[in-house]
PDB file of C-alpha atoms in Angstrom:
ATOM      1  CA  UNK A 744       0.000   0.000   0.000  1.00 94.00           C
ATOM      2  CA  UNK A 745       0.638   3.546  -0.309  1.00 97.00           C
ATOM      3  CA  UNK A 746       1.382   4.605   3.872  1.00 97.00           C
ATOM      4  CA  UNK A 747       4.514   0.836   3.121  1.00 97.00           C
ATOM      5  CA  UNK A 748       5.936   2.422  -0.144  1.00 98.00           C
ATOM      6  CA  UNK A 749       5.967   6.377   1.346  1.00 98.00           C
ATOM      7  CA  UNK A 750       7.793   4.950   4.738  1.00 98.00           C
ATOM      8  CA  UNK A 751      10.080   2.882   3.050  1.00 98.00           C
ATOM      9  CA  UNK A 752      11.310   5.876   0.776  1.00 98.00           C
ATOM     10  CA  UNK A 753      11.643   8.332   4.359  1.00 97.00           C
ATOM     11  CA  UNK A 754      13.760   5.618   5.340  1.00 98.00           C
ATOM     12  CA  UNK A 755      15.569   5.699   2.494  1.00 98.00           C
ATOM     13  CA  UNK A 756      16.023   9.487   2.408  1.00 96.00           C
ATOM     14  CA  UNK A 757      17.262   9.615   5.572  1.00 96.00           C
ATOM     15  CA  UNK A 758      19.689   7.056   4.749  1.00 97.00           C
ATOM     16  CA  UNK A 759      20.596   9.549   1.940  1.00 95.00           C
ATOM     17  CA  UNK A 760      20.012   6.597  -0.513  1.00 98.00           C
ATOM     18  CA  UNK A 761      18.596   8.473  -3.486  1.00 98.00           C
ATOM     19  CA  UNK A 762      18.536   5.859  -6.045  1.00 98.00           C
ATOM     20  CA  UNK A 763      16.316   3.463  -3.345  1.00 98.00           C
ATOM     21  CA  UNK A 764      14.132   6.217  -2.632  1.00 98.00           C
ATOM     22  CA  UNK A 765      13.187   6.745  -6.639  1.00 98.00           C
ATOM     23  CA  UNK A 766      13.043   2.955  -7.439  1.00 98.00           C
ATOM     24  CA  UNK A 767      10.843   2.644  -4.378  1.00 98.00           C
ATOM     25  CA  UNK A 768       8.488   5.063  -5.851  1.00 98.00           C
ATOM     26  CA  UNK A 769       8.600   3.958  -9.652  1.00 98.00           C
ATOM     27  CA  UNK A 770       7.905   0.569  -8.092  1.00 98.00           C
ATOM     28  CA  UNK A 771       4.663   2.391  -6.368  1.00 98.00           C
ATOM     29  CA  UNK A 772       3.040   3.428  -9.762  1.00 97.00           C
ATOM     30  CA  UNK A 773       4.601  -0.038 -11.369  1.00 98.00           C
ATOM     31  CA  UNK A 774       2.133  -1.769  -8.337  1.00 97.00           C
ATOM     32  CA  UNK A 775      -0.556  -0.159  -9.804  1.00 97.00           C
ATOM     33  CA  UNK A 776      -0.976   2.456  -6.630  1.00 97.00           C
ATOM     34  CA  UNK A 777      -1.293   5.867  -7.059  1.00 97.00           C
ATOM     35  CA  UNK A 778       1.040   7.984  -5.078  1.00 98.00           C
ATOM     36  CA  UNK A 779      -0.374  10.563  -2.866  1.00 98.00           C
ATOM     37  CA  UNK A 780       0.729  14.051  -1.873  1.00 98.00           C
ATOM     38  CA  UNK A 781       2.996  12.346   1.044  1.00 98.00           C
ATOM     39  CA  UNK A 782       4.603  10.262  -1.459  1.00 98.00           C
ATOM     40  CA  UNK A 783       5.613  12.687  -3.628  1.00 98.00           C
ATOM     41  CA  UNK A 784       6.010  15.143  -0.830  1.00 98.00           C
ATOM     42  CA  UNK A 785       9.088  12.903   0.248  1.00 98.00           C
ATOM     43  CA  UNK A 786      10.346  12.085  -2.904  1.00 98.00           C
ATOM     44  CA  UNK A 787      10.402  15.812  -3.752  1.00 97.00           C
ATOM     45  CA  UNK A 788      12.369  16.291  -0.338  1.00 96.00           C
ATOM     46  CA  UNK A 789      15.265  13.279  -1.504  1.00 97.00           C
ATOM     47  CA  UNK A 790      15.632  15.587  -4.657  1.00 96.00           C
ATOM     48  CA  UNK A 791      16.019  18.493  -2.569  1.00 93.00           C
ATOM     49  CA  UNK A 792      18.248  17.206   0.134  1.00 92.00           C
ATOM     50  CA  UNK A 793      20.659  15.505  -3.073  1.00 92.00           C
ATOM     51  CA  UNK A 794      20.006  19.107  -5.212  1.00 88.00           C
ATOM     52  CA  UNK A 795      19.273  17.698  -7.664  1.00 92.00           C
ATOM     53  CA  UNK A 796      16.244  21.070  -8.640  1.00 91.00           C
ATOM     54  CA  UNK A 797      15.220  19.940 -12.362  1.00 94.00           C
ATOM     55  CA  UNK A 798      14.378  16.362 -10.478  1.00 96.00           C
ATOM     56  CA  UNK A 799      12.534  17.956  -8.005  1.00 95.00           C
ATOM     57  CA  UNK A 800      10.678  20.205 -10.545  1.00 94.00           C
ATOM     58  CA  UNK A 801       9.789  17.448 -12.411  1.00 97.00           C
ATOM     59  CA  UNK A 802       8.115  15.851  -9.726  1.00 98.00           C
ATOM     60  CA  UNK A 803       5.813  18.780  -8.859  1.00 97.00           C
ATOM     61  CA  UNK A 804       4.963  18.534 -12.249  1.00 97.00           C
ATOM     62  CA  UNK A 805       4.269  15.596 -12.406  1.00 97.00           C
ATOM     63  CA  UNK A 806       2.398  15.549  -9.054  1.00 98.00           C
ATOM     64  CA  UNK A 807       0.265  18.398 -10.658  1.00 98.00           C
ATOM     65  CA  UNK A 808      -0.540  16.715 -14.047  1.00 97.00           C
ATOM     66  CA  UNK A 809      -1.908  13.741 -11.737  1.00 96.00           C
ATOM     67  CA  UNK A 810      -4.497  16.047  -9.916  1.00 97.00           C
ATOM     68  CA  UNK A 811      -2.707  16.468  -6.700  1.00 98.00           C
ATOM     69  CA  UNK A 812      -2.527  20.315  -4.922  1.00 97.00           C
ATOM     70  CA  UNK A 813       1.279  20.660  -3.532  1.00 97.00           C
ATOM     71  CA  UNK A 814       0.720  22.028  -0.421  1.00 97.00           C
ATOM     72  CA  UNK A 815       2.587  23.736   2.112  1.00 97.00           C
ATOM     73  CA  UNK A 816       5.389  21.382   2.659  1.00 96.00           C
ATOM     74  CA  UNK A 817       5.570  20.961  -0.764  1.00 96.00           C
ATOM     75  CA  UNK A 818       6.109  24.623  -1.398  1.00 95.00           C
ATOM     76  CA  UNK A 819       8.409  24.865   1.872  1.00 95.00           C
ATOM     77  CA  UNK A 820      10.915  22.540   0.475  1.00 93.00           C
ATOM     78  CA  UNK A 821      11.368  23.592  -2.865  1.00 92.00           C
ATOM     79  CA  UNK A 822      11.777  27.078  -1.589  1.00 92.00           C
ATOM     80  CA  UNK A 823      14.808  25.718   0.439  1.00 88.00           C
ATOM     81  CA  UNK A 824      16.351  24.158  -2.210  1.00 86.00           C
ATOM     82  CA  UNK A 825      16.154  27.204  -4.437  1.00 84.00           C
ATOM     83  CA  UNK A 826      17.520  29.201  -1.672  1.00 86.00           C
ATOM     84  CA  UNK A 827      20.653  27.290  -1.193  1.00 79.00           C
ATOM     85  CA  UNK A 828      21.271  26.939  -4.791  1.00 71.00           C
ATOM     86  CA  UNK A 829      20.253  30.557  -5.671  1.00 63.00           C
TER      87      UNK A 829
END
């Protein structure tokens, strides 16, 4: 489910295991589940904390195009990342 795949990929992330935490979430939508804002909330965040910005914009569009609002957090983290990288 979902609330397995989205804790897997925090666990991931905080490993700093980028590759794991983007397999982990193609393997998601490859399940047949659809991700939710928390999923791509964190997977966002793994972009962010690697800085890796045309990832991380790619997921908010793509988060978008699926009919999910960013919200807050969403918004907070890619204004951190932008802020470090200028």
């Amino acid at each position: 489910d979902v609330v397995l795949y989205t804790s897997l990929m925090k666990l991931y992330s905080k490993q700093g295991d980028l590759n794991s935490v983007v397999t982990c979430f193609s393997k998601l939508v490859s399940d047949g589940l659809e991700p939710d804002v928390i999923a791509y909330n964190t997977l966002i965040d793994a972009y962010c904390k690697h800085g890796t910005i045309d990832n991380a914009t790619e997921a908010l569009e793509d988060m978008k195009s699926s009919g999910l609002q960013p919200d807050v957090w969403t918004y907070s983290t890619l204004i951190k990342l932008y802020s470090r990288k200028g």
